[in-house]
Coordinates of C-alpha atoms in Angstrom, one line a residue:
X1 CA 0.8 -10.4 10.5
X2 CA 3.4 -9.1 7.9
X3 CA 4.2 -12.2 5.3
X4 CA 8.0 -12.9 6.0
X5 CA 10.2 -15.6 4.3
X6 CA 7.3 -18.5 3.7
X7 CA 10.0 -21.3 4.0
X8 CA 10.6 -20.7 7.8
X9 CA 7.4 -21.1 8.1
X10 CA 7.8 -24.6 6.6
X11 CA 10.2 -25.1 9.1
X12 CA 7.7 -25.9 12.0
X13 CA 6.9 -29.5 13.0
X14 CA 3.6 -30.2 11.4
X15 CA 2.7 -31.1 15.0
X16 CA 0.9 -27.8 15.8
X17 CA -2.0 -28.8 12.6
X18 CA -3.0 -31.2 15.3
X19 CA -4.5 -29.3 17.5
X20 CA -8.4 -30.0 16.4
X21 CA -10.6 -26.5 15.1
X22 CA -13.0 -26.3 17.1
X23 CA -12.8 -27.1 20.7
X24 CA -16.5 -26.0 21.5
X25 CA -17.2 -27.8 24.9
X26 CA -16.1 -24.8 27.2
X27 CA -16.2 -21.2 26.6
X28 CA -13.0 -19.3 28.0
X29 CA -13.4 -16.3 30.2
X30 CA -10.0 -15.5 31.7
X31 CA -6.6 -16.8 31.5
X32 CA -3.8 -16.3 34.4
X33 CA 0.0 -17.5 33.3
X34 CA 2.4 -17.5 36.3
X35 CA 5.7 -18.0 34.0
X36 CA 9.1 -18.8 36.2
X37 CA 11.9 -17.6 32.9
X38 CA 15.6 -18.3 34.2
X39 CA 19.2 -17.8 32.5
X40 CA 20.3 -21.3 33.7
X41 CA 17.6 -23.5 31.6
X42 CA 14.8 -23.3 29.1
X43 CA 12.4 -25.0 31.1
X44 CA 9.5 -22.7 32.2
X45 CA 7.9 -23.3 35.4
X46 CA 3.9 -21.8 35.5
X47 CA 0.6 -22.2 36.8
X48 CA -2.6 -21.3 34.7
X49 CA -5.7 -20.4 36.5
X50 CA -8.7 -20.7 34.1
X51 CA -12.1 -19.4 34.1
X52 CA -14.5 -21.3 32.1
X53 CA -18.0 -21.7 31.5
X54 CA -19.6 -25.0 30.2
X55 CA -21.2 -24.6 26.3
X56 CA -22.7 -28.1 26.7
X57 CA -23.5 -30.6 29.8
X58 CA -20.0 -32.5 29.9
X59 CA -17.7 -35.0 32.8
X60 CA -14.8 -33.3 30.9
X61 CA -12.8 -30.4 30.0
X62 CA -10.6 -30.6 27.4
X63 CA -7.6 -28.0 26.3
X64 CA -4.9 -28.0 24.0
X65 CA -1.2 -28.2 25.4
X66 CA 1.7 -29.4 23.8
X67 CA 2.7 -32.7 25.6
X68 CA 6.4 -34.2 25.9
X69 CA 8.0 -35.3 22.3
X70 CA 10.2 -37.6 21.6
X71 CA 13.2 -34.7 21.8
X72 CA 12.3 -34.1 25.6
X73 CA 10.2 -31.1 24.6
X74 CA 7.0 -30.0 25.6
X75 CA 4.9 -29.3 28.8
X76 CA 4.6 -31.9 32.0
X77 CA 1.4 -31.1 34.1
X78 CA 2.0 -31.8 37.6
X79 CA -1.2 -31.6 38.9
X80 CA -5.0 -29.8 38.4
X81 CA -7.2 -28.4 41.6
X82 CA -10.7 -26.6 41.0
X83 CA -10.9 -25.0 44.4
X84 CA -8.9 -27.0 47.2
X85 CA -9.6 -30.4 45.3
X86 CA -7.3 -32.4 43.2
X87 CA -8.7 -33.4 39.9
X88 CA -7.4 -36.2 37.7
X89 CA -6.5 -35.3 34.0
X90 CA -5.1 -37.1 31.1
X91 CA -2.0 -36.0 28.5
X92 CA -2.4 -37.0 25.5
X93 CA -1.8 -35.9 21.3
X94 CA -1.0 -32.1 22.6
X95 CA -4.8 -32.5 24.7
X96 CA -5.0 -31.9 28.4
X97 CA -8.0 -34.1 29.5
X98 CA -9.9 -33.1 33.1
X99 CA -11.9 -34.7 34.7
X100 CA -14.6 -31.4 35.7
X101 CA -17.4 -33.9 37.8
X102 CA -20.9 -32.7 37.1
X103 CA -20.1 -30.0 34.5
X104 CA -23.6 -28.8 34.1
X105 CA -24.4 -26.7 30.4
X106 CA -24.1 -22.8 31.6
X107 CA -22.2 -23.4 35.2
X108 CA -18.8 -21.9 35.5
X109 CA -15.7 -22.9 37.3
X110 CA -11.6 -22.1 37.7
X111 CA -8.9 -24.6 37.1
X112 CA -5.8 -24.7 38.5
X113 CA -3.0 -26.2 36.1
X114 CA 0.6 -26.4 37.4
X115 CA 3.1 -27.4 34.7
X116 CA 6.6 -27.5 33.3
X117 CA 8.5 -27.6 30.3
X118 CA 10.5 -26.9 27.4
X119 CA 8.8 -25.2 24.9
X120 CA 8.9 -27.0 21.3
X121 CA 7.4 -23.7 19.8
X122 CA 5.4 -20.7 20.6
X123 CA 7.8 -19.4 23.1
X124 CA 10.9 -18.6 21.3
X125 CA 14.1 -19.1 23.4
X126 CA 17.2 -18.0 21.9
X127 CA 20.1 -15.7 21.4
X128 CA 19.1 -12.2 19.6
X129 CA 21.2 -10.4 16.8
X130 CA 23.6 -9.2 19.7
X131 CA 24.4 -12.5 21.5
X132 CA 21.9 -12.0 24.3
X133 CA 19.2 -14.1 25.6
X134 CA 15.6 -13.4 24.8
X135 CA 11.9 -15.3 25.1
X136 CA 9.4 -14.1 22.6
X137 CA 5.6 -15.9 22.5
X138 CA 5.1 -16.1 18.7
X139 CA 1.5 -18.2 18.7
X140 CA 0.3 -17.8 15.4
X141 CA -1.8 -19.9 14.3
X142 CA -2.8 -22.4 16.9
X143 CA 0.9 -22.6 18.2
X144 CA -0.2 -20.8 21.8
X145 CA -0.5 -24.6 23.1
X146 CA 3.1 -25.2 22.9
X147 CA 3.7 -23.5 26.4
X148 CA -0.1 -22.1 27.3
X149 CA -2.7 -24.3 28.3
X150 CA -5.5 -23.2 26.1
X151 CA -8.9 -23.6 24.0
X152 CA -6.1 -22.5 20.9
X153 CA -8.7 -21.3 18.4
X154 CA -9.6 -17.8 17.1
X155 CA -13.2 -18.1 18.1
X156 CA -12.7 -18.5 21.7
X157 CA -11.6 -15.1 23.3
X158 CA -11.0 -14.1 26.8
X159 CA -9.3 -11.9 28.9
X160 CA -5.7 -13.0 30.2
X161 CA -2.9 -12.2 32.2
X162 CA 1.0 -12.0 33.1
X163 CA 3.4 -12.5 36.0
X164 CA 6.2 -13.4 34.8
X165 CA 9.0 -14.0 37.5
X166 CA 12.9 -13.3 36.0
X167 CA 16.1 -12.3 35.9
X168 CA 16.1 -9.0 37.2
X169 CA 18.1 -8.0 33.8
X170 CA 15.1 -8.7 31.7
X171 CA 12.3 -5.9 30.9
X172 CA 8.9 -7.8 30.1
X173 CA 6.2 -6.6 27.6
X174 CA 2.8 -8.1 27.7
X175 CA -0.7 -7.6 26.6
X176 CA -2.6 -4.7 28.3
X177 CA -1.5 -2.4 30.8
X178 CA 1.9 -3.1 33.4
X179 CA 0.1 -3.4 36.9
X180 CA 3.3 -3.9 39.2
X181 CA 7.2 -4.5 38.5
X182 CA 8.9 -5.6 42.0
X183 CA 11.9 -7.0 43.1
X184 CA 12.2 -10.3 44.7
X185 CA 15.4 -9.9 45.7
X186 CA 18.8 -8.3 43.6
X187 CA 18.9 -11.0 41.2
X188 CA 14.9 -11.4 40.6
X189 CA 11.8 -9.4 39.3
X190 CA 8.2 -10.3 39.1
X191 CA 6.2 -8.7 36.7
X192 CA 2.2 -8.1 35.9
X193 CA 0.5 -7.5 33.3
X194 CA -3.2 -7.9 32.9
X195 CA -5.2 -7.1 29.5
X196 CA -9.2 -6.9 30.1
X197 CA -10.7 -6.8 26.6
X198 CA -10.9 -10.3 25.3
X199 CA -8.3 -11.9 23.1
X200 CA -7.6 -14.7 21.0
X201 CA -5.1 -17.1 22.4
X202 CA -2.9 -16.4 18.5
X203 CA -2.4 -12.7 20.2
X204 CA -1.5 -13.8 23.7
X205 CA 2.1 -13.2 24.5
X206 CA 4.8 -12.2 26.4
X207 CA 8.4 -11.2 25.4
X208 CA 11.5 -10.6 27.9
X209 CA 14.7 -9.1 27.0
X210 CA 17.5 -6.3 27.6
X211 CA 14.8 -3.3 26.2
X212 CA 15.7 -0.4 26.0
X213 CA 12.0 1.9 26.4
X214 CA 11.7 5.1 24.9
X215 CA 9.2 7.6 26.4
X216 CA 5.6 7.7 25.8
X217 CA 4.2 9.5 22.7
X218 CA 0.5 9.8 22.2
X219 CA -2.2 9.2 19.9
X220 CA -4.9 10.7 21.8
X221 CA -4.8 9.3 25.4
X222 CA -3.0 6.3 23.7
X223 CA 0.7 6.0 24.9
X224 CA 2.6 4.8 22.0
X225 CA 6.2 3.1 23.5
X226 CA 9.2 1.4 21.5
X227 CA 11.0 -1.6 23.1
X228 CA 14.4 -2.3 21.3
X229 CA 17.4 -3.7 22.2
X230 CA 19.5 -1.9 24.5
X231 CA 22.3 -2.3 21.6
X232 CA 20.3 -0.2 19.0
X233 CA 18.2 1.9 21.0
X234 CA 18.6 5.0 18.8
X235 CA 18.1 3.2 15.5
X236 CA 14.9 1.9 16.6
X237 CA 13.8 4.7 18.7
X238 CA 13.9 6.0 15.1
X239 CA 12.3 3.7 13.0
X240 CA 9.4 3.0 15.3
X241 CA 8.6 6.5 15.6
X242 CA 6.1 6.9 13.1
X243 CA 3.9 4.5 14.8
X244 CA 1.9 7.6 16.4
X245 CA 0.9 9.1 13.3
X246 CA -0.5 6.0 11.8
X247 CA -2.5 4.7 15.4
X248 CA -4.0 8.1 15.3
X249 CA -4.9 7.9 10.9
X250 CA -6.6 4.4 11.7
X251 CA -8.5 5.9 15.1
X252 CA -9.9 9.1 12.7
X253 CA -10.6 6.0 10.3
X254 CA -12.2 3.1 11.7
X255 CA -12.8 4.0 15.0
X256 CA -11.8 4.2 18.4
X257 CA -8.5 1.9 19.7
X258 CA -9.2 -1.2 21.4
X259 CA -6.5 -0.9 23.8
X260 CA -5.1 1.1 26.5
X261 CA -1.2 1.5 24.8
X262 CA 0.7 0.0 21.7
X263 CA 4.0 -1.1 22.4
X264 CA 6.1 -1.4 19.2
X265 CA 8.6 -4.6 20.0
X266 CA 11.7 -5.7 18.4
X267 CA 11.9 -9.4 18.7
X268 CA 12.6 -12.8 17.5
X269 CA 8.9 -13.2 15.8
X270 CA 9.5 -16.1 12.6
X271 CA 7.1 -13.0 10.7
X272 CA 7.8 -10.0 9.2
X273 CA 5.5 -8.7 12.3
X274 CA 3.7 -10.2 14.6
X275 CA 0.2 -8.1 15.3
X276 CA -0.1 -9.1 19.2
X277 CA -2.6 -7.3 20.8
X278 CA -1.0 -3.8 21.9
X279 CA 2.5 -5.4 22.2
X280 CA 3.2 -5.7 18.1
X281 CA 6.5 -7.9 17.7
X282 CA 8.9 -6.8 14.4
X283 CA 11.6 -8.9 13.2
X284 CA 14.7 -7.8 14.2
X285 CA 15.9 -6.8 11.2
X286 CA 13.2 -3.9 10.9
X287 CA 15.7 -1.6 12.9
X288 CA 18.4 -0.3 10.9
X289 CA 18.3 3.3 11.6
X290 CA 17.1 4.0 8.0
X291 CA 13.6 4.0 8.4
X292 CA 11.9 3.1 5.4
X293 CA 9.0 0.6 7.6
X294 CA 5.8 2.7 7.8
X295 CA 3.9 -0.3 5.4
X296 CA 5.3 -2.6 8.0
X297 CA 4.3 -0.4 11.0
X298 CA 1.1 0.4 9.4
X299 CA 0.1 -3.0 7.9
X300 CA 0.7 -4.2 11.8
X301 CA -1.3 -1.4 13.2
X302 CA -4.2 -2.2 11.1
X303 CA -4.5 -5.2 12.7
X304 CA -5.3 -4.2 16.4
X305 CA -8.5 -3.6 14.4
X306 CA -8.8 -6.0 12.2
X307 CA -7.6 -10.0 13.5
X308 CA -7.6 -8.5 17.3
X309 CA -10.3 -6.7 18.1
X310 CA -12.4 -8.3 15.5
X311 CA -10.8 -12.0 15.1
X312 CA -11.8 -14.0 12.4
X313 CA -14.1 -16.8 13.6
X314 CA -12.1 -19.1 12.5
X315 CA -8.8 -19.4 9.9
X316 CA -10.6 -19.8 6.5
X317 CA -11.5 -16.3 6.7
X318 CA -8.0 -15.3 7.5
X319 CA -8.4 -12.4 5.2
X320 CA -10.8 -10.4 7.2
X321 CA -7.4 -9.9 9.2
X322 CA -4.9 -10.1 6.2
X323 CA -6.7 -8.6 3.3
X324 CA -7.7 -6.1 5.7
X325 CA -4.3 -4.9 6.9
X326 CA -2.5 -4.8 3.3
X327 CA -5.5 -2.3 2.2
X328 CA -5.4 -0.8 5.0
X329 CA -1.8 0.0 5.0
X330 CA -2.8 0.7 1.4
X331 CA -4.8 3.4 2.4
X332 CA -2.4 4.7 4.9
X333 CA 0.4 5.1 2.3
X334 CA -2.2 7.2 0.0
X335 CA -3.3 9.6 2.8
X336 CA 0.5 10.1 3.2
X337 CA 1.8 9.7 -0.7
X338 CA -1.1 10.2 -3.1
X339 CA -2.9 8.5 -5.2
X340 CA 0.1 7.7 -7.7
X341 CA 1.4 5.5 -4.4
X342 CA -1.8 3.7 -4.6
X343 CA -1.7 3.0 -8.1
X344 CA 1.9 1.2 -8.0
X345 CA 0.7 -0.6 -4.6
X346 CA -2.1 -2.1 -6.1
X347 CA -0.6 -3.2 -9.5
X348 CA 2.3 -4.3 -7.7
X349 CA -0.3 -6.4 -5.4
X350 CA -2.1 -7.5 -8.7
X351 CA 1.0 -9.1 -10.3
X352 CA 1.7 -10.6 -7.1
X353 CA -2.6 -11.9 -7.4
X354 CA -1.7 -13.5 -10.8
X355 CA 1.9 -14.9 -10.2
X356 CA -0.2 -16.9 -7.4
X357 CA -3.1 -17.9 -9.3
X358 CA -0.7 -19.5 -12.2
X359 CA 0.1 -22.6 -9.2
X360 CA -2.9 -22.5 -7.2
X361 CA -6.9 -22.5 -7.9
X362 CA -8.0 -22.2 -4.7
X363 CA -10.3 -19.0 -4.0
X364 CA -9.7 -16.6 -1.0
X365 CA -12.2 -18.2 1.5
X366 CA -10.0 -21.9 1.6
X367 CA -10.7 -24.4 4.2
X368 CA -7.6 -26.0 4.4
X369 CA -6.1 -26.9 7.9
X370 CA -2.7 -26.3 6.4
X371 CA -3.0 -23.1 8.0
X372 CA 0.9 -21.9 7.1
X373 CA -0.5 -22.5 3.2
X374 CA -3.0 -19.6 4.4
X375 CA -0.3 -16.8 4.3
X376 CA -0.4 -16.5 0.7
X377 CA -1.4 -13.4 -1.4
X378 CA -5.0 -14.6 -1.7
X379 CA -5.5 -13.7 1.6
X380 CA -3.3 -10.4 1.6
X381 CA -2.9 -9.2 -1.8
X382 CA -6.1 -10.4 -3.3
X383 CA -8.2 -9.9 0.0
X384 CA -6.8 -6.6 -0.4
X385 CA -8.1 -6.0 -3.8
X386 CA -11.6 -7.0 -3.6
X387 CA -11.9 -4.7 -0.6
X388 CA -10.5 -2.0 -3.3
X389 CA -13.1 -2.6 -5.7
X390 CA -15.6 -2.6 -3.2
X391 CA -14.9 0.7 -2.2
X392 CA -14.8 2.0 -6.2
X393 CA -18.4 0.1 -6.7
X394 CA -19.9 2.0 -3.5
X395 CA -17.9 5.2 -3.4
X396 CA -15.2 6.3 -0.8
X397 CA -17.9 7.6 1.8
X398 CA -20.2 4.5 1.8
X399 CA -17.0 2.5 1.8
X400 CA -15.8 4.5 5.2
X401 CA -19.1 3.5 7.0
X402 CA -19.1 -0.2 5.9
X403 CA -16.0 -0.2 7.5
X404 CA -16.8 1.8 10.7
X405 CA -20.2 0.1 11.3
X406 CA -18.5 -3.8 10.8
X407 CA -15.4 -2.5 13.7
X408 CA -18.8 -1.1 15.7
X409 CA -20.6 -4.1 15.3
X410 CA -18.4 -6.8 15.7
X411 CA -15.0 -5.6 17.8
X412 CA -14.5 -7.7 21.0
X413 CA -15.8 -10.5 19.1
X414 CA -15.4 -13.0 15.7
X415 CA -16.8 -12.4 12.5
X416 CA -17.0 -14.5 9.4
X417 CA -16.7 -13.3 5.8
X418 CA -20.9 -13.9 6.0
X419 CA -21.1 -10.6 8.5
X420 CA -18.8 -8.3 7.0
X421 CA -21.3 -9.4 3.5
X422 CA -23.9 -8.5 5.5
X423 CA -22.9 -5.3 6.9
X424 CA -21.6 -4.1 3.4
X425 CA -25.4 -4.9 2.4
X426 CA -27.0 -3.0 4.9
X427 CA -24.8 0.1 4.8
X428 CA -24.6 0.8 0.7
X429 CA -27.9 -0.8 0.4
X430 CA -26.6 -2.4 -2.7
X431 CA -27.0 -6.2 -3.5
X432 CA -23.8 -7.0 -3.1
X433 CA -24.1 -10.8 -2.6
X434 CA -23.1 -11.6 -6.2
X435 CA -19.7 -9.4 -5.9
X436 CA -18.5 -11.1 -2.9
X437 CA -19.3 -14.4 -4.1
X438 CA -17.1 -14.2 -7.3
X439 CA -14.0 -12.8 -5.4
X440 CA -14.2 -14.9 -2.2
X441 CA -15.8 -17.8 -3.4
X442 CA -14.6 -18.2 -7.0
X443 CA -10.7 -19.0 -7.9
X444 CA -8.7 -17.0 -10.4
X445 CA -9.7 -13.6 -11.4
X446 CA -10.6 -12.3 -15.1
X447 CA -8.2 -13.1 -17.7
X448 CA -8.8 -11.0 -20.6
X449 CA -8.1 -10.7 -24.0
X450 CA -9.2 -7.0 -25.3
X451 CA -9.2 -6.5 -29.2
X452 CA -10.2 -2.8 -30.6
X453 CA -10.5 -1.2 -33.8
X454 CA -11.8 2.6 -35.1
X455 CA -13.6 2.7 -37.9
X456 CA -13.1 6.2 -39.5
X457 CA -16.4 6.3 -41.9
X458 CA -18.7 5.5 -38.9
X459 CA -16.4 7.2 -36.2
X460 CA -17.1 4.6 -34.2
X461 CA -14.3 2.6 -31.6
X462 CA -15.5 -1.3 -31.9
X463 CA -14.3 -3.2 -28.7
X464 CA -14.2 -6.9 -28.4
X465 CA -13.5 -8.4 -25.0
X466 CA -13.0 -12.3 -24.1
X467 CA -12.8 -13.7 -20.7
X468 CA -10.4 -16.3 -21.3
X469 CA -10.3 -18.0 -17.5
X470 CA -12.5 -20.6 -16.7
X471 CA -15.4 -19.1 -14.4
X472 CA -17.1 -16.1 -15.7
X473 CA -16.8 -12.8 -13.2
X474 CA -19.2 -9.8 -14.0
X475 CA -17.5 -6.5 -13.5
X476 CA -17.9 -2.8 -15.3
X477 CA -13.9 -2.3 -16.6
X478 CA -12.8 0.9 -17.7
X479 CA -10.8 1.7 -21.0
X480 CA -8.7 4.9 -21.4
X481 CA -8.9 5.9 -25.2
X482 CA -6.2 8.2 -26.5
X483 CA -8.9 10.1 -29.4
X484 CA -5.9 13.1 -31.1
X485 CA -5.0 15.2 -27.9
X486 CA -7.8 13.8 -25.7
X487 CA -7.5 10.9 -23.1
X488 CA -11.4 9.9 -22.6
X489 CA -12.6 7.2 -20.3
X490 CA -15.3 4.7 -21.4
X491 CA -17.0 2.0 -19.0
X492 CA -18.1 -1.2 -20.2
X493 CA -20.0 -4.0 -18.9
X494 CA -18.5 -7.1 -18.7
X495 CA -20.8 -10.5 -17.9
X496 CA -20.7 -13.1 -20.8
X497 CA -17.9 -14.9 -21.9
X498 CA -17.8 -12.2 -25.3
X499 CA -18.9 -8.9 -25.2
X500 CA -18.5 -6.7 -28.2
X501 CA -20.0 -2.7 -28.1
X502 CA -19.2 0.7 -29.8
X503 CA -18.4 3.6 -29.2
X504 CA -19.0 6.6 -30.7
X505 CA -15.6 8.6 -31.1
X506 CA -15.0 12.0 -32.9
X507 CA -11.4 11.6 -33.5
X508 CA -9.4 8.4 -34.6
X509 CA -8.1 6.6 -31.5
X510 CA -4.9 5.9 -31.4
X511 CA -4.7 4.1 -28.2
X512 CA -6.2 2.1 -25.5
X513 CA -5.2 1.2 -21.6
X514 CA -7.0 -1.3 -19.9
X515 CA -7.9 -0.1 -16.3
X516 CA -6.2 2.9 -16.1
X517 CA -6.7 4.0 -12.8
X518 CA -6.5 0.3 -11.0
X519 CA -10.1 -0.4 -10.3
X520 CA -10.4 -4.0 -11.2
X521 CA -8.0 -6.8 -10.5
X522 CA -7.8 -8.9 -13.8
X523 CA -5.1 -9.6 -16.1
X524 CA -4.6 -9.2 -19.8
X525 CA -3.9 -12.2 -22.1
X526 CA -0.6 -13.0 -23.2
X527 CA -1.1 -11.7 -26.8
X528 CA -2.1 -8.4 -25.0

């Protein structure tokens, strides 16, 4: 997901922090929405069949679905069946409560849920930039439940799909691959889509509009489409074009697609971009015609990888998909730009790292439940950074196969922050255990205060460096000296709160740059 404006995030009834984080009684297999859209009313008319198996012995099932509010909104179940029977269930605080008989730990069984509603989030109903009506699911974080019954956590992944009866006007994108479009009548369409690989509910969606479609390019035997509205088709035609090129950098990169297409969607997504699981939603402002959006398009991308096909177990290790898509679109940008493009994105990400730590001391891995307060540059900028210095402390090879070993490992399922540690371990065959720690674990970064001075009757540079924040980090920085014509690199330990050394230096030094080549996220003290 690409950070947009933070406050309409803000905007959002607290109501969807409800939903509890762990619902661990059943385990999801497969999902089937049956979604009635119409141009007469927001209500949504559906039917879920679920497939679940039983995690522990239980007389219950519970899911998460948004229940009516005080404004009329929400969902009204009408009934529940598991086979031919009718079941008896309980709505309550955004929980659907069934009754499931002798649920016996291991045994599996289907539910049949037929509801009704008005959305009071997830499923954006509205008017797009032209005037025309749209629906867009938008369920990040846990906000699926609005219009989806649902175990609405990260960790519990299944398969799902789509028919989606509607105006015959309307083109639908979902998930996976398009297995029939068919008239009803001249006014109606029914359409199914059905997506095979397991998914979090956060990446489930639909979205109908007036499309326009522009023909299939590929990256491999990947069928890369654009869906835009019919009013700027050419424009964003345009600016999702480079979508290709980059699917096919992160395939050569991490490994093989997850997916059997990526549709690049203009929509009504409250993000910047929305990372849905080959259906990515982009605000719809991102067409102008200009182009200018490959780090959007790329930072998106990267996260079909990373926060879809390998979902973070659960939201206090949110940067395994954010921190993980900004350096990723980091690294995309320097394959295409250089090195010099790297540089500015990663001291532009710094300052962005220190602006935040000056009003908040909480360290990357945070187990708040405030999970809006999540999408902050700890989890992008900062996530993004240790995973730079990671790769300069192992080297850009070992750092590849860290990186194509944890998406071998672990995609189709969760991981925590504990198994990409782990995986980093095994593959550089470094200790690493201590690094991670101090960047994930530890608030803040190094503040430092760097005094030199060359001593001509010695020829020697004398270098005093304080760490000036609160917890200690241990880190080799690098210091550029300018010595007559010369530029010469020197790297210097840093562990204790004052480290003094020398070095010995032909010609007087004239000048010194911290971290010249943006290895190490820190920041220099004021008097600096």
């Amino acid at each position: 997901m690409r950070q947009f404006v933070l406050t309409l995030h803000l905007l959002f009834s607290v109501n969807f922090l409800c939903t509890a984080q762990n619902t661990t009684s059943v385990d999801v297999l497969h999902y089937k929405f049956e979604l009635t859209l119409s141009d007469n009313s927001d209500t949504i008319k559906a039917t879920a069949t679920i497939s679940i198996k039983f995690l522990i012995s239980n007389k219950w099932i519970e899911l998460d679905l948004g229940n009516i509010d005080n404004t009329g909104k929400g969902m009204l179940v009408s009934g529940v069946t598991i086979g031919k029977e009718s079941i008896s269930f309980e709505q309550h605080y955004n929980k659907l409560t069934i009754a499931s008989g002798s649920g016996i730990k291991g045994d599996s069984t289907t539910l049949v849920i037929h509801y009704k509603g008005i959305p009071e989030d997830g499923l954006i109903i509205g008017k797009n930039l032209f005037g025309k009506r749209t629906f867009f699911g938008d369920n990040w974080p846990n906000r699926a439940h609005y219009w989806l019954p649902c175990n609405d956590i990260p960790a519990d992944k299944a398969s799902v799909e789509f028919i989606v009866t509607a105006p015959a006007h309307y083109g639908i994108i979902s998930n996976g691959i398009k297995i029939s479009e068919n008239k009803i009548n001249d006014t109606t369409t029914i359409t199914h889509w059905k997506e095979d690989v397991p998914l979090p509910t956060k990446v489930m969606i639909i979205g109908a509009a007036d499309f326009a479609v522009s023909n299939a390019a590929y990256a491999g035997n990947i069928p890369v489409t654009s869906w835009v509205y019919q009013e700027n088709k050419t424009a964003g035609f345009h600016d999702y074009e480079k979508a290709k090129d980059i699917l096919q950098y992160f395939i050569n990169y991490v490994g093989p697609y997850g997916y059997k297409k990526l549709a690049n969607v203009q929509s009504k997504t409250v993000f910047g971009g929305m990372e849905n699981a080959g259906a990515i939603f982009y605000f719809e402002k991102s067409v102008s015609g200009y182009g200018g959006i490959d780090d959007l398009l790329a930072h998106e991308i990267a996260h079909q990888w990373f926060g879809d096909m390998i979902t973070e177990t659960n939201f206090k290790h949110v940067w395994l998909s954010e921190g993980f898509a900004t350096y990723f679109t980091n690294l995309y940008i320097e394959a295409v730009n250089g090195a010099d493009s790297m540089h500015r994105r990663m001291n532009n990400e710094r300052n962005k790292v220190i602006a935040y730590a000056k009003q908040s001391a909480n360290p990357i891995v945070d187990t708040t439940t405030d999970y809006f307060k999540l999408l902050n540059p700890n989890s992008y900028e900062k996530g993004a950074w240790v995973l730079h210095m990671l790769r300069m402390k192992t080297g850009d090879a070992v750092f590849k196969n860290i990186i194509r070993e944890h998406y071998k490992k672990f995609a189709g399922y969760n991981a925590s922050t504990e198994d990409f540690i782990a995986v980093a371990e095994k593959v550089s065959h470094q200790k690493l255990r201590s690094f991670f720690k101090q960047w994930l674990y530890q608030p803040g970064m190094p503040v430092l205060d760097v005094k030199w001075e060359y001593r001509p009757w010695s020829k020697k540079l004398i270098v005093d460096i304080e760490q000036q924040q609160t917890g200690l980090f241990s880190f080799p920085v690098e210091l550029q000296l300018t010595s007559g014509s010369k530029k010469i690199i020197k790297t210097l330990q840093v562990s204790n709160r004052k480290t003094l050394a020398a070095f010995s230096v032909s010609e007087k030094v004239t000048g010194l740059v911290v971290d010249p080549n943006y290895k190490l996220l820190l920041q220099q003290a004021a008097s600096n």
